[in-house]
JSON list of N, CA and C in Angstrom, two decimals:
[
{"chain": "W", "resi": 8, "resn": "MET", "atom": "N", "xyz": [39.98, -139.51, 12.92]},
{"chain": "W", "resi": 8, "resn": "MET", "atom": "CA", "xyz": [40.69, -138.10, 12.70]},
{"chain": "W", "resi": 8, "resn": "MET", "atom": "C", "xyz": [41.68, -137.98, 14.07]},
{"chain": "W", "resi": 9, "resn": "SER", "atom": "N", "xyz": [43.43, -137.67, 13.74]},
{"chain": "W", "resi": 9, "resn": "SER", "atom": "CA", "xyz": [44.02, -137.42, 15.08]},
{"chain": "W", "resi": 9, "resn": "SER", "atom": "C", "xyz": [43.72, -135.97, 15.73]},
{"chain": "W", "resi": 10, "resn": "THR", "atom": "N", "xyz": [44.29, -136.13, 17.13]},
{"chain": "W", "resi": 10, "resn": "THR", "atom": "CA", "xyz": [43.92, -134.78, 17.58]},
{"chain": "W", "resi": 10, "resn": "THR", "atom": "C", "xyz": [44.36, -133.49, 16.93]},
{"chain": "W", "resi": 11, "resn": "PRO", "atom": "N", "xyz": [45.76, -133.72, 16.44]},
{"chain": "W", "resi": 11, "resn": "PRO", "atom": "CA", "xyz": [46.24, -132.14, 16.04]},
{"chain": "W", "resi": 11, "resn": "PRO", "atom": "C", "xyz": [45.55, -131.64, 14.65]},
{"chain": "W", "resi": 12, "resn": "ARG", "atom": "N", "xyz": [45.09, -132.79, 13.55]},
{"chain": "W", "resi": 12, "resn": "ARG", "atom": "CA", "xyz": [44.41, -132.57, 12.50]},
{"chain": "W", "resi": 12, "resn": "ARG", "atom": "C", "xyz": [42.91, -131.71, 12.84]},
{"chain": "W", "resi": 13, "resn": "PHE", "atom": "N", "xyz": [42.37, -132.27, 13.89]},
{"chain": "W", "resi": 13, "resn": "PHE", "atom": "CA", "xyz": [40.98, -131.95, 14.27]},
{"chain": "W", "resi": 13, "resn": "PHE", "atom": "C", "xyz": [41.41, -130.43, 14.94]},
{"chain": "W", "resi": 14, "resn": "LEU", "atom": "N", "xyz": [42.31, -130.38, 15.28]},
{"chain": "W", "resi": 14, "resn": "LEU", "atom": "CA", "xyz": [42.34, -128.95, 16.07]},
{"chain": "W", "resi": 14, "resn": "LEU", "atom": "C", "xyz": [42.75, -128.09, 14.95]},
{"chain": "W", "resi": 15, "resn": "ASP", "atom": "N", "xyz": [43.60, -128.09, 13.76]},
{"chain": "W", "resi": 15, "resn": "ASP", "atom": "CA", "xyz": [43.73, -127.44, 12.91]},
{"chain": "W", "resi": 15, "resn": "ASP", "atom": "C", "xyz": [42.70, -127.38, 12.18]},
{"chain": "W", "resi": 16, "resn": "GLU", "atom": "N", "xyz": [41.82, -128.17, 11.51]},
{"chain": "W", "resi": 16, "resn": "GLU", "atom": "CA", "xyz": [40.59, -127.97, 11.25]},
{"chain": "W", "resi": 16, "resn": "GLU", "atom": "C", "xyz": [39.45, -127.00, 11.71]},
{"chain": "W", "resi": 17, "resn": "ILE", "atom": "N", "xyz": [39.47, -127.06, 13.04]},
{"chain": "W", "resi": 17, "resn": "ILE", "atom": "CA", "xyz": [38.38, -126.30, 13.76]},
{"chain": "W", "resi": 17, "resn": "ILE", "atom": "C", "xyz": [39.15, -125.05, 13.84]},
{"chain": "W", "resi": 18, "resn": "GLY", "atom": "N", "xyz": [40.57, -124.63, 14.04]},
{"chain": "W", "resi": 18, "resn": "GLY", "atom": "CA", "xyz": [41.03, -123.31, 13.64]},
{"chain": "W", "resi": 18, "resn": "GLY", "atom": "C", "xyz": [41.12, -122.89, 12.40]},
{"chain": "W", "resi": 19, "resn": "ALA", "atom": "N", "xyz": [40.93, -123.61, 11.12]},
{"chain": "W", "resi": 19, "resn": "ALA", "atom": "CA", "xyz": [40.48, -123.27, 10.09]},
{"chain": "W", "resi": 19, "resn": "ALA", "atom": "C", "xyz": [39.03, -122.50, 9.87]},
{"chain": "W", "resi": 20, "resn": "LYS", "atom": "N", "xyz": [38.35, -123.51, 10.47]},
{"chain": "W", "resi": 20, "resn": "LYS", "atom": "CA", "xyz": [37.03, -123.06, 10.54]},
{"chain": "W", "resi": 20, "resn": "LYS", "atom": "C", "xyz": [36.33, -121.70, 10.87]},
{"chain": "W", "resi": 21, "resn": "LEU", "atom": "N", "xyz": [37.31, -121.84, 12.47]},
{"chain": "W", "resi": 21, "resn": "LEU", "atom": "CA", "xyz": [36.97, -120.35, 12.99]},
{"chain": "W", "resi": 21, "resn": "LEU", "atom": "C", "xyz": [37.66, -119.32, 12.15]},
{"chain": "W", "resi": 22, "resn": "SER", "atom": "N", "xyz": [38.59, -119.22, 11.74]},
{"chain": "W", "resi": 22, "resn": "SER", "atom": "CA", "xyz": [39.38, -118.13, 10.98]},
{"chain": "W", "resi": 22, "resn": "SER", "atom": "C", "xyz": [38.51, -117.74, 9.74]},
{"chain": "W", "resi": 23, "resn": "GLU", "atom": "N", "xyz": [37.71, -119.02, 9.12]},
{"chain": "W", "resi": 23, "resn": "GLU", "atom": "CA", "xyz": [37.12, -118.44, 7.97]},
{"chain": "W", "resi": 23, "resn": "GLU", "atom": "C", "xyz": [35.78, -117.62, 8.28]},
{"chain": "W", "resi": 24, "resn": "LEU", "atom": "N", "xyz": [35.17, -118.10, 9.34]},
{"chain": "W", "resi": 24, "resn": "LEU", "atom": "CA", "xyz": [34.04, -117.81, 10.27]},
{"chain": "W", "resi": 24, "resn": "LEU", "atom": "C", "xyz": [34.38, -116.18, 10.68]},
{"chain": "W", "resi": 25, "resn": "ALA", "atom": "N", "xyz": [35.46, -115.80, 11.21]},
{"chain": "W", "resi": 25, "resn": "ALA", "atom": "CA", "xyz": [35.82, -114.66, 11.58]},
{"chain": "W", "resi": 25, "resn": "ALA", "atom": "C", "xyz": [36.21, -113.64, 10.15]},
{"chain": "W", "resi": 26, "resn": "ALA", "atom": "N", "xyz": [36.49, -114.19, 9.18]},
{"chain": "W", "resi": 26, "resn": "ALA", "atom": "CA", "xyz": [37.08, -113.35, 7.83]},
{"chain": "W", "resi": 26, "resn": "ALA", "atom": "C", "xyz": [35.59, -112.91, 7.18]},
{"chain": "W", "resi": 27, "resn": "ASN", "atom": "N", "xyz": [34.66, -114.01, 7.44]},
{"chain": "W", "resi": 27, "resn": "ASN", "atom": "CA", "xyz": [33.11, -113.65, 6.91]},
{"chain": "W", "resi": 27, "resn": "ASN", "atom": "C", "xyz": [31.93, -112.92, 7.92]},
{"chain": "W", "resi": 28, "resn": "SER", "atom": "N", "xyz": [32.66, -112.51, 8.98]},
{"chain": "W", "resi": 28, "resn": "SER", "atom": "CA", "xyz": [31.93, -111.96, 10.20]},
{"chain": "W", "resi": 28, "resn": "SER", "atom": "C", "xyz": [31.46, -110.72, 9.85]},
{"chain": "W", "resi": 29, "resn": "PRO", "atom": "N", "xyz": [30.73, -110.27, 10.75]},
{"chain": "W", "resi": 29, "resn": "PRO", "atom": "CA", "xyz": [30.19, -108.77, 10.47]},
{"chain": "W", "resi": 29, "resn": "PRO", "atom": "C", "xyz": [31.36, -107.97, 11.12]},
{"chain": "W", "resi": 30, "resn": "ALA", "atom": "N", "xyz": [31.81, -108.24, 11.91]},
{"chain": "W", "resi": 30, "resn": "ALA", "atom": "CA", "xyz": [33.02, -107.57, 12.57]},
{"chain": "W", "resi": 30, "resn": "ALA", "atom": "C", "xyz": [33.95, -107.17, 11.43]},
{"chain": "W", "resi": 31, "resn": "ARG", "atom": "N", "xyz": [34.09, -107.71, 10.82]},
{"chain": "W", "resi": 31, "resn": "ARG", "atom": "CA", "xyz": [35.17, -107.79, 9.65]},
{"chain": "W", "resi": 31, "resn": "ARG", "atom": "C", "xyz": [34.81, -106.59, 8.99]},
{"chain": "W", "resi": 32, "resn": "ASP", "atom": "N", "xyz": [33.77, -106.48, 8.50]},
{"chain": "W", "resi": 32, "resn": "ASP", "atom": "CA", "xyz": [32.88, -105.21, 7.62]},
{"chain": "W", "resi": 32, "resn": "ASP", "atom": "C", "xyz": [32.92, -104.11, 8.35]},
{"chain": "W", "resi": 33, "resn": "ILE", "atom": "N", "xyz": [32.60, -104.34, 9.96]},
{"chain": "W", "resi": 33, "resn": "ILE", "atom": "CA", "xyz": [32.56, -103.23, 10.54]},
{"chain": "W", "resi": 33, "resn": "ILE", "atom": "C", "xyz": [34.02, -102.44, 10.69]},
{"chain": "W", "resi": 34, "resn": "GLU", "atom": "N", "xyz": [35.15, -103.22, 10.89]},
{"chain": "W", "resi": 34, "resn": "GLU", "atom": "CA", "xyz": [36.63, -102.85, 10.63]},
{"chain": "W", "resi": 34, "resn": "GLU", "atom": "C", "xyz": [36.63, -102.34, 9.35]},
{"chain": "W", "resi": 35, "resn": "LYS", "atom": "N", "xyz": [36.32, -102.18, 8.28]},
{"chain": "W", "resi": 35, "resn": "LYS", "atom": "CA", "xyz": [36.77, -101.83, 7.16]},
{"chain": "W", "resi": 35, "resn": "LYS", "atom": "C", "xyz": [36.04, -100.71, 6.86]},
{"chain": "W", "resi": 36, "resn": "ASN", "atom": "N", "xyz": [34.47, -100.63, 7.15]},
{"chain": "W", "resi": 36, "resn": "ASN", "atom": "CA", "xyz": [33.56, -99.24, 7.26]},
{"chain": "W", "resi": 36, "resn": "ASN", "atom": "C", "xyz": [34.75, -98.36, 8.25]},
{"chain": "W", "resi": 37, "resn": "VAL", "atom": "N", "xyz": [34.70, -98.91, 9.32]},
{"chain": "W", "resi": 37, "resn": "VAL", "atom": "CA", "xyz": [35.37, -97.84, 10.56]},
{"chain": "W", "resi": 37, "resn": "VAL", "atom": "C", "xyz": [36.70, -97.26, 9.82]},
{"chain": "W", "resi": 38, "resn": "LYS", "atom": "N", "xyz": [37.53, -98.33, 9.13]},
{"chain": "W", "resi": 38, "resn": "LYS", "atom": "CA", "xyz": [38.72, -97.46, 8.43]},
{"chain": "W", "resi": 38, "resn": "LYS", "atom": "C", "xyz": [38.71, -96.46, 7.26]},
{"chain": "W", "resi": 39, "resn": "ALA", "atom": "N", "xyz": [37.37, -97.02, 6.51]},
{"chain": "W", "resi": 39, "resn": "ALA", "atom": "CA", "xyz": [37.03, -95.91, 5.58]},
{"chain": "W", "resi": 39, "resn": "ALA", "atom": "C", "xyz": [36.75, -94.64, 6.19]},
{"chain": "W", "resi": 40, "resn": "MET", "atom": "N", "xyz": [36.09, -94.85, 6.94]},
{"chain": "W", "resi": 40, "resn": "MET", "atom": "CA", "xyz": [35.50, -93.77, 7.66]},
{"chain": "W", "resi": 40, "resn": "MET", "atom": "C", "xyz": [36.60, -92.82, 8.19]},
{"chain": "W", "resi": 41, "resn": "LEU", "atom": "N", "xyz": [37.43, -93.56, 9.27]},
{"chain": "W", "resi": 41, "resn": "LEU", "atom": "CA", "xyz": [38.56, -92.42, 9.69]},
{"chain": "W", "resi": 41, "resn": "LEU", "atom": "C", "xyz": [39.56, -92.24, 8.22]},
{"chain": "W", "resi": 42, "resn": "GLY", "atom": "N", "xyz": [39.70, -93.11, 7.25]},
{"chain": "W", "resi": 42, "resn": "GLY", "atom": "CA", "xyz": [40.99, -92.30, 6.50]},
{"chain": "W", "resi": 42, "resn": "GLY", "atom": "C", "xyz": [39.96, -90.94, 5.23]},
{"chain": "W", "resi": 43, "resn": "SER", "atom": "N", "xyz": [39.03, -91.40, 5.26]},
{"chain": "W", "resi": 43, "resn": "SER", "atom": "CA", "xyz": [38.31, -90.18, 4.77]},
{"chain": "W", "resi": 43, "resn": "SER", "atom": "C", "xyz": [38.06, -88.72, 5.60]},
{"chain": "W", "resi": 44, "resn": "ALA", "atom": "N", "xyz": [38.15, -88.81, 7.08]},
{"chain": "W", "resi": 44, "resn": "ALA", "atom": "CA", "xyz": [38.16, -87.89, 7.92]},
{"chain": "W", "resi": 44, "resn": "ALA", "atom": "C", "xyz": [39.51, -87.28, 8.02]},
{"chain": "W", "resi": 45, "resn": "PHE", "atom": "N", "xyz": [40.44, -88.06, 7.95]},
{"chain": "W", "resi": 45, "resn": "PHE", "atom": "CA", "xyz": [41.96, -87.53, 8.23]},
{"chain": "W", "resi": 45, "resn": "PHE", "atom": "C", "xyz": [42.13, -86.95, 6.56]},
{"chain": "W", "resi": 46, "resn": "GLY", "atom": "N", "xyz": [41.88, -87.41, 5.37]},
{"chain": "W", "resi": 46, "resn": "GLY", "atom": "CA", "xyz": [42.05, -87.18, 4.38]},
{"chain": "W", "resi": 46, "resn": "GLY", "atom": "C", "xyz": [41.40, -85.40, 4.47]},
{"chain": "W", "resi": 47, "resn": "LYS", "atom": "N", "xyz": [40.32, -85.56, 4.90]},
{"chain": "W", "resi": 47, "resn": "LYS", "atom": "CA", "xyz": [39.67, -83.81, 5.11]},
{"chain": "W", "resi": 47, "resn": "LYS", "atom": "C", "xyz": [40.43, -82.92, 5.72]},
{"chain": "W", "resi": 48, "resn": "LEU", "atom": "N", "xyz": [41.13, -83.33, 6.95]},
{"chain": "W", "resi": 48, "resn": "LEU", "atom": "CA", "xyz": [42.23, -82.66, 7.76]},
{"chain": "W", "resi": 48, "resn": "LEU", "atom": "C", "xyz": [43.35, -82.18, 7.06]},
{"chain": "W", "resi": 49, "resn": "ASP", "atom": "N", "xyz": [44.11, -81.25, 7.31]},
{"chain": "W", "resi": 49, "resn": "ASP", "atom": "CA", "xyz": [45.41, -80.53, 6.55]},
{"chain": "W", "resi": 49, "resn": "ASP", "atom": "C", "xyz": [46.08, -81.16, 7.37]},
{"chain": "W", "resi": 50, "resn": "LEU", "atom": "N", "xyz": [46.82, -82.58, 7.15]},
{"chain": "W", "resi": 50, "resn": "LEU", "atom": "CA", "xyz": [48.13, -83.57, 7.90]},
{"chain": "W", "resi": 50, "resn": "LEU", "atom": "C", "xyz": [49.08, -83.28, 6.65]},
{"chain": "W", "resi": 51, "resn": "VAL", "atom": "N", "xyz": [50.47, -83.65, 7.86]},
{"chain": "W", "resi": 51, "resn": "VAL", "atom": "CA", "xyz": [51.57, -83.57, 7.09]},
{"chain": "W", "resi": 51, "resn": "VAL", "atom": "C", "xyz": [51.89, -85.05, 7.44]},
{"chain": "W", "resi": 52, "resn": "THR", "atom": "N", "xyz": [52.42, -85.52, 6.69]},
{"chain": "W", "resi": 52, "resn": "THR", "atom": "CA", "xyz": [53.56, -86.63, 6.82]},
{"chain": "W", "resi": 52, "resn": "THR", "atom": "C", "xyz": [54.70, -85.98, 7.29]},
{"chain": "W", "resi": 53, "resn": "ARG", "atom": "N", "xyz": [55.34, -87.62, 8.69]},
{"chain": "W", "resi": 53, "resn": "ARG", "atom": "CA", "xyz": [56.46, -87.37, 9.12]},
{"chain": "W", "resi": 53, "resn": "ARG", "atom": "C", "xyz": [57.58, -86.86, 8.37]},
{"chain": "W", "resi": 54, "resn": "GLU", "atom": "N", "xyz": [57.80, -86.86, 7.45]},
{"chain": "W", "resi": 54, "resn": "GLU", "atom": "CA", "xyz": [58.92, -86.80, 6.45]},
{"chain": "W", "resi": 54, "resn": "GLU", "atom": "C", "xyz": [58.66, -84.98, 6.33]},
{"chain": "W", "resi": 55, "resn": "GLU", "atom": "N", "xyz": [57.42, -84.65, 5.94]},
{"chain": "W", "resi": 55, "resn": "GLU", "atom": "CA", "xyz": [57.27, -83.20, 5.54]},
{"chain": "W", "resi": 55, "resn": "GLU", "atom": "C", "xyz": [57.57, -82.47, 6.98]},
{"chain": "W", "resi": 56, "resn": "PHE", "atom": "N", "xyz": [57.07, -82.92, 8.06]},
{"chain": "W", "resi": 56, "resn": "PHE", "atom": "CA", "xyz": [57.42, -82.46, 9.22]},
{"chain": "W", "resi": 56, "resn": "PHE", "atom": "C", "xyz": [58.98, -82.36, 9.77]},
{"chain": "W", "resi": 57, "resn": "GLU", "atom": "N", "xyz": [59.60, -83.18, 9.46]},
{"chain": "W", "resi": 57, "resn": "GLU", "atom": "CA", "xyz": [60.86, -83.35, 9.76]},
{"chain": "W", "resi": 57, "resn": "GLU", "atom": "C", "xyz": [61.44, -82.38, 8.88]},
{"chain": "W", "resi": 58, "resn": "VAL", "atom": "N", "xyz": [61.56, -82.50, 7.50]},
{"chain": "W", "resi": 58, "resn": "VAL", "atom": "CA", "xyz": [62.03, -81.30, 6.56]},
{"chain": "W", "resi": 58, "resn": "VAL", "atom": "C", "xyz": [61.82, -80.01, 7.22]},
{"chain": "W", "resi": 59, "resn": "GLN", "atom": "N", "xyz": [60.52, -79.63, 7.66]},
{"chain": "W", "resi": 59, "resn": "GLN", "atom": "CA", "xyz": [60.22, -78.66, 7.91]},
{"chain": "W", "resi": 59, "resn": "GLN", "atom": "C", "xyz": [60.81, -77.83, 9.29]},
{"chain": "W", "resi": 60, "resn": "ARG", "atom": "N", "xyz": [61.08, -78.64, 10.36]},
{"chain": "W", "resi": 60, "resn": "ARG", "atom": "CA", "xyz": [61.78, -78.76, 11.72]},
{"chain": "W", "resi": 60, "resn": "ARG", "atom": "C", "xyz": [63.03, -78.38, 11.41]},
{"chain": "W", "resi": 61, "resn": "GLU", "atom": "N", "xyz": [63.90, -78.92, 10.27]},
{"chain": "W", "resi": 61, "resn": "GLU", "atom": "CA", "xyz": [65.13, -78.81, 9.77]},
{"chain": "W", "resi": 61, "resn": "GLU", "atom": "C", "xyz": [65.04, -77.38, 9.25]},
{"chain": "W", "resi": 62, "resn": "VAL", "atom": "N", "xyz": [64.50, -77.12, 8.68]},
{"chain": "W", "resi": 62, "resn": "VAL", "atom": "CA", "xyz": [64.30, -75.26, 7.78]},
{"chain": "W", "resi": 62, "resn": "VAL", "atom": "C", "xyz": [64.01, -74.44, 8.96]},
{"chain": "W", "resi": 63, "resn": "LEU", "atom": "N", "xyz": [63.35, -74.79, 9.70]},
{"chain": "W", "resi": 63, "resn": "LEU", "atom": "CA", "xyz": [63.11, -74.08, 11.30]},
{"chain": "W", "resi": 63, "resn": "LEU", "atom": "C", "xyz": [63.82, -73.54, 11.96]},
{"chain": "W", "resi": 64, "resn": "ALA", "atom": "N", "xyz": [64.95, -74.83, 12.26]},
{"chain": "W", "resi": 64, "resn": "ALA", "atom": "CA", "xyz": [66.19, -74.59, 12.94]},
{"chain": "W", "resi": 64, "resn": "ALA", "atom": "C", "xyz": [67.04, -73.58, 12.36]},
{"chain": "W", "resi": 65, "resn": "HIS", "atom": "N", "xyz": [67.37, -74.16, 10.77]},
{"chain": "W", "resi": 65, "resn": "HIS", "atom": "CA", "xyz": [68.50, -73.67, 10.29]},
{"chain": "W", "resi": 65, "resn": "HIS", "atom": "C", "xyz": [68.21, -71.98, 10.17]},
{"chain": "W", "resi": 66, "resn": "ALA", "atom": "N", "xyz": [66.62, -71.31, 10.16]},
{"chain": "W", "resi": 66, "resn": "ALA", "atom": "CA", "xyz": [66.42, -70.14, 10.23]},
{"chain": "W", "resi": 66, "resn": "ALA", "atom": "C", "xyz": [66.66, -69.82, 11.57]},
{"chain": "W", "resi": 67, "resn": "ARG", "atom": "N", "xyz": [66.32, -70.08, 12.23]},
{"chain": "W", "resi": 67, "resn": "ARG", "atom": "CA", "xyz": [66.43, -69.73, 13.77]},
{"chain": "W", "resi": 67, "resn": "ARG", "atom": "C", "xyz": [68.09, -69.40, 14.38]},
{"chain": "W", "resi": 68, "resn": "GLN", "atom": "N", "xyz": [68.76, -70.20, 13.19]},
{"chain": "W", "resi": 68, "resn": "GLN", "atom": "CA", "xyz": [70.02, -69.74, 13.67]},
{"chain": "W", "resi": 68, "resn": "GLN", "atom": "C", "xyz": [70.92, -68.71, 13.10]},
{"chain": "W", "resi": 69, "resn": "LYS", "atom": "N", "xyz": [70.19, -68.52, 11.55]},
{"chain": "W", "resi": 69, "resn": "LYS", "atom": "CA", "xyz": [70.79, -67.38, 10.93]},
{"chain": "W", "resi": 69, "resn": "LYS", "atom": "C", "xyz": [70.30, -66.39, 11.71]},
{"chain": "W", "resi": 70, "resn": "LEU", "atom": "N", "xyz": [69.13, -66.00, 12.19]},
{"chain": "W", "resi": 70, "resn": "LEU", "atom": "CA", "xyz": [68.33, -65.24, 13.04]},
{"chain": "W", "resi": 70, "resn": "LEU", "atom": "C", "xyz": [69.17, -64.59, 14.00]},
{"chain": "W", "resi": 71, "resn": "ALA", "atom": "N", "xyz": [69.97, -65.78, 14.65]},
{"chain": "W", "resi": 71, "resn": "ALA", "atom": "CA", "xyz": [70.82, -65.80, 15.88]},
{"chain": "W", "resi": 71, "resn": "ALA", "atom": "C", "xyz": [71.87, -64.69, 15.33]},
{"chain": "W", "resi": 72, "resn": "GLU", "atom": "N", "xyz": [72.62, -65.57, 14.34]},
{"chain": "W", "resi": 72, "resn": "GLU", "atom": "CA", "xyz": [73.62, -64.92, 13.74]},
{"chain": "W", "resi": 72, "resn": "GLU", "atom": "C", "xyz": [73.45, -63.72, 13.19]},
{"chain": "W", "resi": 73, "resn": "LEU", "atom": "N", "xyz": [72.12, -63.21, 12.74]},
{"chain": "W", "resi": 73, "resn": "LEU", "atom": "CA", "xyz": [72.04, -61.40, 12.19]},
{"chain": "W", "resi": 73, "resn": "LEU", "atom": "C", "xyz": [71.93, -60.94, 13.08]},
{"chain": "W", "resi": 74, "resn": "GLU", "atom": "N", "xyz": [71.21, -61.11, 14.23]},
{"chain": "W", "resi": 74, "resn": "GLU", "atom": "CA", "xyz": [70.81, -60.24, 15.31]},
{"chain": "W", "resi": 74, "resn": "GLU", "atom": "C", "xyz": [72.23, -59.85, 16.02]},
{"chain": "W", "resi": 75, "resn": "ALA", "atom": "N", "xyz": [72.75, -60.73, 16.12]},
{"chain": "W", "resi": 75, "resn": "ALA", "atom": "CA", "xyz": [74.32, -60.60, 16.74]},
{"chain": "W", "resi": 75, "resn": "ALA", "atom": "C", "xyz": [75.36, -59.89, 15.78]},
{"chain": "W", "resi": 76, "resn": "ARG", "atom": "N", "xyz": [75.17, -60.02, 14.53]},
{"chain": "W", "resi": 76, "resn": "ARG", "atom": "CA", "xyz": [75.89, -58.79, 13.70]},
{"chain": "W", "resi": 76, "resn": "ARG", "atom": "C", "xyz": [75.22, -57.47, 13.85]},
{"chain": "W", "resi": 77, "resn": "VAL", "atom": "N", "xyz": [73.97, -57.56, 14.11]},
{"chain": "W", "resi": 77, "resn": "VAL", "atom": "CA", "xyz": [73.57, -56.13, 14.10]},
{"chain": "W", "resi": 77, "resn": "VAL", "atom": "C", "xyz": [74.00, -55.44, 15.15]},
{"chain": "W", "resi": 78, "resn": "ALA", "atom": "N", "xyz": [73.89, -56.12, 15.98]},
{"chain": "W", "resi": 78, "resn": "ALA", "atom": "CA", "xyz": [74.49, -55.75, 17.38]},
{"chain": "W", "resi": 78, "resn": "ALA", "atom": "C", "xyz": [75.58, -55.53, 17.46]},
{"chain": "W", "resi": 79, "resn": "GLU", "atom": "N", "xyz": [76.99, -56.33, 16.97]},
{"chain": "W", "resi": 79, "resn": "GLU", "atom": "CA", "xyz": [77.90, -55.68, 16.91]},
{"chain": "W", "resi": 79, "resn": "GLU", "atom": "C", "xyz": [78.11, -54.57, 16.05]},
{"chain": "W", "resi": 80, "resn": "LEU", "atom": "N", "xyz": [77.54, -54.32, 14.89]},
{"chain": "W", "resi": 80, "resn": "LEU", "atom": "CA", "xyz": [77.45, -53.25, 14.12]},
{"chain": "W", "resi": 80, "resn": "LEU", "atom": "C", "xyz": [76.94, -51.66, 14.56]},
{"chain": "W", "resi": 81, "resn": "GLU", "atom": "N", "xyz": [76.14, -52.03, 15.24]},
{"chain": "W", "resi": 81, "resn": "GLU", "atom": "CA", "xyz": [75.59, -50.78, 16.20]},
{"chain": "W", "resi": 81, "resn": "GLU", "atom": "C", "xyz": [76.24, -50.54, 17.09]},
{"chain": "W", "resi": 82, "resn": "ARG", "atom": "N", "xyz": [77.15, -51.36, 17.88]},
{"chain": "W", "resi": 82, "resn": "ARG", "atom": "CA", "xyz": [78.28, -51.04, 19.09]},
{"chain": "W", "resi": 82, "resn": "ARG", "atom": "C", "xyz": [79.55, -50.32, 18.19]},
{"chain": "W", "resi": 83, "resn": "ALA", "atom": "N", "xyz": [79.81, -50.44, 17.41]},
{"chain": "W", "resi": 83, "resn": "ALA", "atom": "CA", "xyz": [80.85, -50.28, 16.35]},
{"chain": "W", "resi": 83, "resn": "ALA", "atom": "C", "xyz": [80.38, -48.72, 15.61]},
{"chain": "W", "resi": 84, "resn": "ARG", "atom": "N", "xyz": [79.12, -48.67, 15.58]},
{"chain": "W", "resi": 84, "resn": "ARG", "atom": "CA", "xyz": [78.91, -47.14, 15.16]},
{"chain": "W", "resi": 84, "resn": "ARG", "atom": "C", "xyz": [78.67, -46.12, 16.27]},
{"chain": "W", "resi": 85, "resn": "ALA", "atom": "N", "xyz": [78.06, -47.09, 17.37]},
{"chain": "W", "resi": 85, "resn": "ALA", "atom": "CA", "xyz": [78.25, -45.89, 18.54]},
{"chain": "W", "resi": 85, "resn": "ALA", "atom": "C", "xyz": [79.25, -45.53, 19.05]},
{"chain": "W", "resi": 86, "resn": "GLY", "atom": "N", "xyz": [80.21, -46.62, 18.94]},
{"chain": "W", "resi": 86, "resn": "GLY", "atom": "CA", "xyz": [81.77, -46.13, 19.49]},
{"chain": "W", "resi": 86, "resn": "GLY", "atom": "C", "xyz": [82.18, -44.86, 18.58]},
{"chain": "W", "resi": 87, "resn": "GLU", "atom": "N", "xyz": [82.14, -45.03, 17.12]},
{"chain": "W", "resi": 87, "resn": "GLU", "atom": "CA", "xyz": [82.64, -43.69, 16.27]},
{"chain": "W", "resi": 87, "resn": "GLU", "atom": "C", "xyz": [82.05, -42.46, 16.49]},
{"chain": "W", "resi": 88, "resn": "GLY", "atom": "N", "xyz": [80.78, -42.52, 16.81]},
{"chain": "W", "resi": 88, "resn": "GLY", "atom": "CA", "xyz": [80.07, -41.57, 17.69]},
{"chain": "W", "resi": 88, "resn": "GLY", "atom": "C", "xyz": [80.97, -40.73, 18.59]},
{"chain": "W", "resi": 89, "resn": "ASP", "atom": "N", "xyz": [81.63, -41.46, 19.45]},
{"chain": "W", "resi": 89, "resn": "ASP", "atom": "CA", "xyz": [82.36, -41.15, 20.85]},
{"chain": "W", "resi": 89, "resn": "ASP", "atom": "C", "xyz": [83.53, -40.38, 20.18]},
{"chain": "W", "resi": 90, "resn": "LYS", "atom": "N", "xyz": [84.19, -40.58, 19.48]},
{"chain": "W", "resi": 90, "resn": "LYS", "atom": "CA", "xyz": [85.42, -39.93, 18.99]},
{"chain": "W", "resi": 90, "resn": "LYS", "atom": "C", "xyz": [85.43, -38.55, 18.10]},
{"chain": "W", "resi": 91, "resn": "PRO", "atom": "N", "xyz": [86.50, -37.88, 18.54]},
{"chain": "W", "resi": 91, "resn": "PRO", "atom": "CA", "xyz": [86.37, -36.23, 18.17]},
{"chain": "W", "resi": 91, "resn": "PRO", "atom": "C", "xyz": [86.40, -36.71, 16.80]},
{"chain": "W", "resi": 92, "resn": "ALA", "atom": "N", "xyz": [86.13, -35.67, 15.91]},
{"chain": "W", "resi": 92, "resn": "ALA", "atom": "CA", "xyz": [86.38, -35.69, 14.52]},
{"chain": "W", "resi": 92, "resn": "ALA", "atom": "C", "xyz": [87.32, -34.74, 14.33]}
]
C-alpha cells in the first residue's frame, strides 16, 4: 500500500469516527437548544432592524423640519403682535 493512499484511508476513517462521535450529537443538541431559546426571544432580523432604523431616521428628520417650521410660525406671529393695529 502506498503512503498517500494509506494516509487518505486513515483520514477517511478518522472523519467517519468523528461523524459518528458523541461530540457530533452534543453539537446537534446544543444547536437545537440555542435555536429553541432564541426562538422564544423577541428578536428581529438584520433586515428588519435596518428598515426600522431608516424609518426612525426619516421620522427624526421630519420632526426637526416641523420643529423649525413651528418656531418660524411662532416668530412670525410674535412679530405681528408688535405691529400697531
